[in-house]
Amino acid sequence: MTPTPTLPIVIAVIAIVLAFLVTSPLLIASLCVLGLICLAWWFILDRRNRRG
């Protein structure tokens, strides 16, 4: 079994934590979107690893 890809998870966690620390609404939205994209990226890679 291949290891779980950790880079997307790390990026998502950092983006979500930064979203709580900044005050600009646009930056908060951008960081949340980045976190969601990284979580989706991790989900796709994880499913691909389980299949193959």
Tab-separated table of N, CA and C in Angstrom:
chain	number	residue	atom	x	y	z
A	1	MET	N	0.851	-1.192	0.000
A	1	MET	CA	0.000	0.000	0.000
A	1	MET	C	0.890	1.246	0.000
A	2	THR	N	0.542	2.202	-0.810
A	2	THR	CA	1.325	3.430	-0.889
A	2	THR	C	0.949	4.359	0.255
A	3	PRO	N	1.894	5.168	0.724
A	3	PRO	CA	1.574	6.089	1.825
A	3	PRO	C	0.595	7.166	1.390
A	4	THR	N	-0.145	7.669	2.353
A	4	THR	CA	-1.108	8.741	2.084
A	4	THR	C	-0.357	10.004	1.685
A	5	PRO	N	-0.764	10.659	0.598
A	5	PRO	CA	-0.089	11.904	0.217
A	5	PRO	C	-0.349	12.986	1.260
A	6	THR	N	0.704	13.464	1.893
A	6	THR	CA	0.527	14.400	2.997
A	6	THR	C	0.617	15.860	2.576
A	7	LEU	N	1.211	16.155	1.429
A	7	LEU	CA	1.364	17.552	1.018
A	7	LEU	C	0.026	18.285	0.905
A	8	PRO	N	-0.991	17.728	0.248
A	8	PRO	CA	-2.278	18.446	0.184
A	8	PRO	C	-2.889	18.682	1.558
A	9	ILE	N	-2.735	17.720	2.458
A	9	ILE	CA	-3.300	17.873	3.798
A	9	ILE	C	-2.580	18.990	4.545
A	10	VAL	N	-1.259	19.027	4.436
A	10	VAL	CA	-0.475	20.064	5.113
A	10	VAL	C	-0.840	21.444	4.577
A	11	ILE	N	-0.941	21.577	3.258
A	11	ILE	CA	-1.299	22.866	2.660
A	11	ILE	C	-2.695	23.293	3.107
A	12	ALA	N	-3.632	22.348	3.132
A	12	ALA	CA	-4.999	22.671	3.540
A	12	ALA	C	-5.045	23.137	4.987
A	13	VAL	N	-4.337	22.454	5.868
A	13	VAL	CA	-4.338	22.838	7.284
A	13	VAL	C	-3.710	24.217	7.469
A	14	ILE	N	-2.594	24.468	6.783
A	14	ILE	CA	-1.953	25.782	6.881
A	14	ILE	C	-2.889	26.880	6.376
A	15	ALA	N	-3.560	26.631	5.257
A	15	ALA	CA	-4.473	27.634	4.699
A	15	ALA	C	-5.630	27.917	5.646
A	16	ILE	N	-6.182	26.877	6.258
A	16	ILE	CA	-7.314	27.070	7.165
A	16	ILE	C	-6.876	27.802	8.433
A	17	VAL	N	-5.699	27.456	8.961
A	17	VAL	CA	-5.190	28.151	10.150
A	17	VAL	C	-4.919	29.619	9.833
A	18	LEU	N	-4.315	29.900	8.682
A	18	LEU	CA	-4.058	31.291	8.299
A	18	LEU	C	-5.354	32.070	8.106
A	19	ALA	N	-6.398	31.393	7.644
A	19	ALA	CA	-7.684	32.070	7.451
A	19	ALA	C	-8.226	32.603	8.776
A	20	PHE	N	-7.907	31.939	9.882
A	20	PHE	CA	-8.356	32.416	11.188
A	20	PHE	C	-7.480	33.548	11.723
A	21	LEU	N	-6.275	33.704	11.166
A	21	LEU	CA	-5.347	34.704	11.686
A	21	LEU	C	-5.387	36.033	10.939
A	22	VAL	N	-5.884	36.034	9.713
A	22	VAL	CA	-5.878	37.269	8.925
A	22	VAL	C	-7.209	38.004	9.088
A	23	THR	N	-7.226	39.274	8.677
A	23	THR	CA	-8.437	40.076	8.854
A	23	THR	C	-9.100	40.464	7.540
A	24	SER	N	-8.407	40.343	6.422
A	24	SER	CA	-8.977	40.736	5.135
A	24	SER	C	-9.979	39.684	4.653
A	25	PRO	N	-11.220	40.069	4.396
A	25	PRO	CA	-12.227	39.096	3.949
A	25	PRO	C	-11.849	38.383	2.649
A	26	LEU	N	-11.232	39.113	1.726
A	26	LEU	CA	-10.838	38.489	0.463
A	26	LEU	C	-9.751	37.443	0.687
A	27	LEU	N	-8.806	37.737	1.568
A	27	LEU	CA	-7.742	36.783	1.870
A	27	LEU	C	-8.298	35.565	2.595
A	28	ILE	N	-9.249	35.783	3.495
A	28	ILE	CA	-9.888	34.662	4.191
A	28	ILE	C	-10.581	33.748	3.188
A	29	ALA	N	-11.329	34.336	2.261
A	29	ALA	CA	-12.024	33.539	1.248
A	29	ALA	C	-11.029	32.786	0.374
A	30	SER	N	-9.945	33.446	-0.002
A	30	SER	CA	-8.938	32.796	-0.840
A	30	SER	C	-8.295	31.618	-0.121
A	31	LEU	N	-7.981	31.802	1.157
A	31	LEU	CA	-7.361	30.720	1.917
A	31	LEU	C	-8.327	29.553	2.110
A	32	CYS	N	-9.597	29.849	2.328
A	32	CYS	CA	-10.584	28.777	2.470
A	32	CYS	C	-10.732	28.000	1.168
A	33	VAL	N	-10.754	28.707	0.054
A	33	VAL	CA	-10.835	28.035	-1.247
A	33	VAL	C	-9.592	27.185	-1.474
A	34	LEU	N	-8.409	27.719	-1.132
A	34	LEU	CA	-7.179	26.943	-1.270
A	34	LEU	C	-7.239	25.679	-0.419
A	35	GLY	N	-7.737	25.805	0.800
A	35	GLY	CA	-7.873	24.641	1.666
A	35	GLY	C	-8.817	23.602	1.085
A	36	LEU	N	-9.937	24.047	0.536
A	36	LEU	CA	-10.891	23.110	-0.068
A	36	LEU	C	-10.307	22.431	-1.302
A	37	ILE	N	-9.568	23.188	-2.115
A	37	ILE	CA	-8.935	22.599	-3.295
A	37	ILE	C	-7.924	21.539	-2.877
A	38	CYS	N	-7.142	21.826	-1.850
A	38	CYS	CA	-6.143	20.857	-1.395
A	38	CYS	C	-6.793	19.613	-0.805
A	39	LEU	N	-7.890	19.787	-0.085
A	39	LEU	CA	-8.590	18.616	0.441
A	39	LEU	C	-9.172	17.774	-0.689
A	40	ALA	N	-9.695	18.421	-1.723
A	40	ALA	CA	-10.196	17.679	-2.881
A	40	ALA	C	-9.051	16.968	-3.589
A	41	TRP	N	-7.902	17.649	-3.709
A	41	TRP	CA	-6.712	17.055	-4.321
A	41	TRP	C	-6.302	15.807	-3.547
A	42	TRP	N	-6.278	15.892	-2.208
A	42	TRP	CA	-5.925	14.743	-1.386
A	42	TRP	C	-6.932	13.608	-1.578
A	43	PHE	N	-8.223	13.946	-1.620
A	43	PHE	CA	-9.264	12.933	-1.783
A	43	PHE	C	-9.097	12.194	-3.105
A	44	ILE	N	-8.834	12.932	-4.181
A	44	ILE	CA	-8.652	12.314	-5.499
A	44	ILE	C	-7.421	11.420	-5.500
A	45	LEU	N	-6.302	11.905	-4.944
A	45	LEU	CA	-5.085	11.095	-4.904
A	45	LEU	C	-5.273	9.853	-4.047
A	46	ASP	N	-5.981	9.994	-2.933
A	46	ASP	CA	-6.213	8.861	-2.047
A	46	ASP	C	-7.059	7.796	-2.733
A	47	ARG	N	-8.099	8.214	-3.437
A	47	ARG	CA	-8.943	7.249	-4.149
A	47	ARG	C	-8.173	6.570	-5.271
A	48	ARG	N	-7.322	7.332	-5.962
A	48	ARG	CA	-6.522	6.778	-7.047
A	48	ARG	C	-5.528	5.746	-6.506
A	49	ASN	N	-4.955	6.021	-5.324
A	49	ASN	CA	-4.013	5.083	-4.714
A	49	ASN	C	-4.717	3.807	-4.268
A	50	ARG	N	-5.926	3.928	-3.770
A	50	ARG	CA	-6.660	2.738	-3.322
A	50	ARG	C	-7.073	1.862	-4.497
A	51	ARG	N	-7.380	2.504	-5.621
A	51	ARG	CA	-7.804	1.748	-6.805
A	51	ARG	C	-6.629	1.019	-7.448
A	52	GLY	N	-5.494	1.688	-7.527
A	52	GLY	CA	-4.354	1.150	-8.246
A	52	GLY	C	-3.433	0.430	-7.344
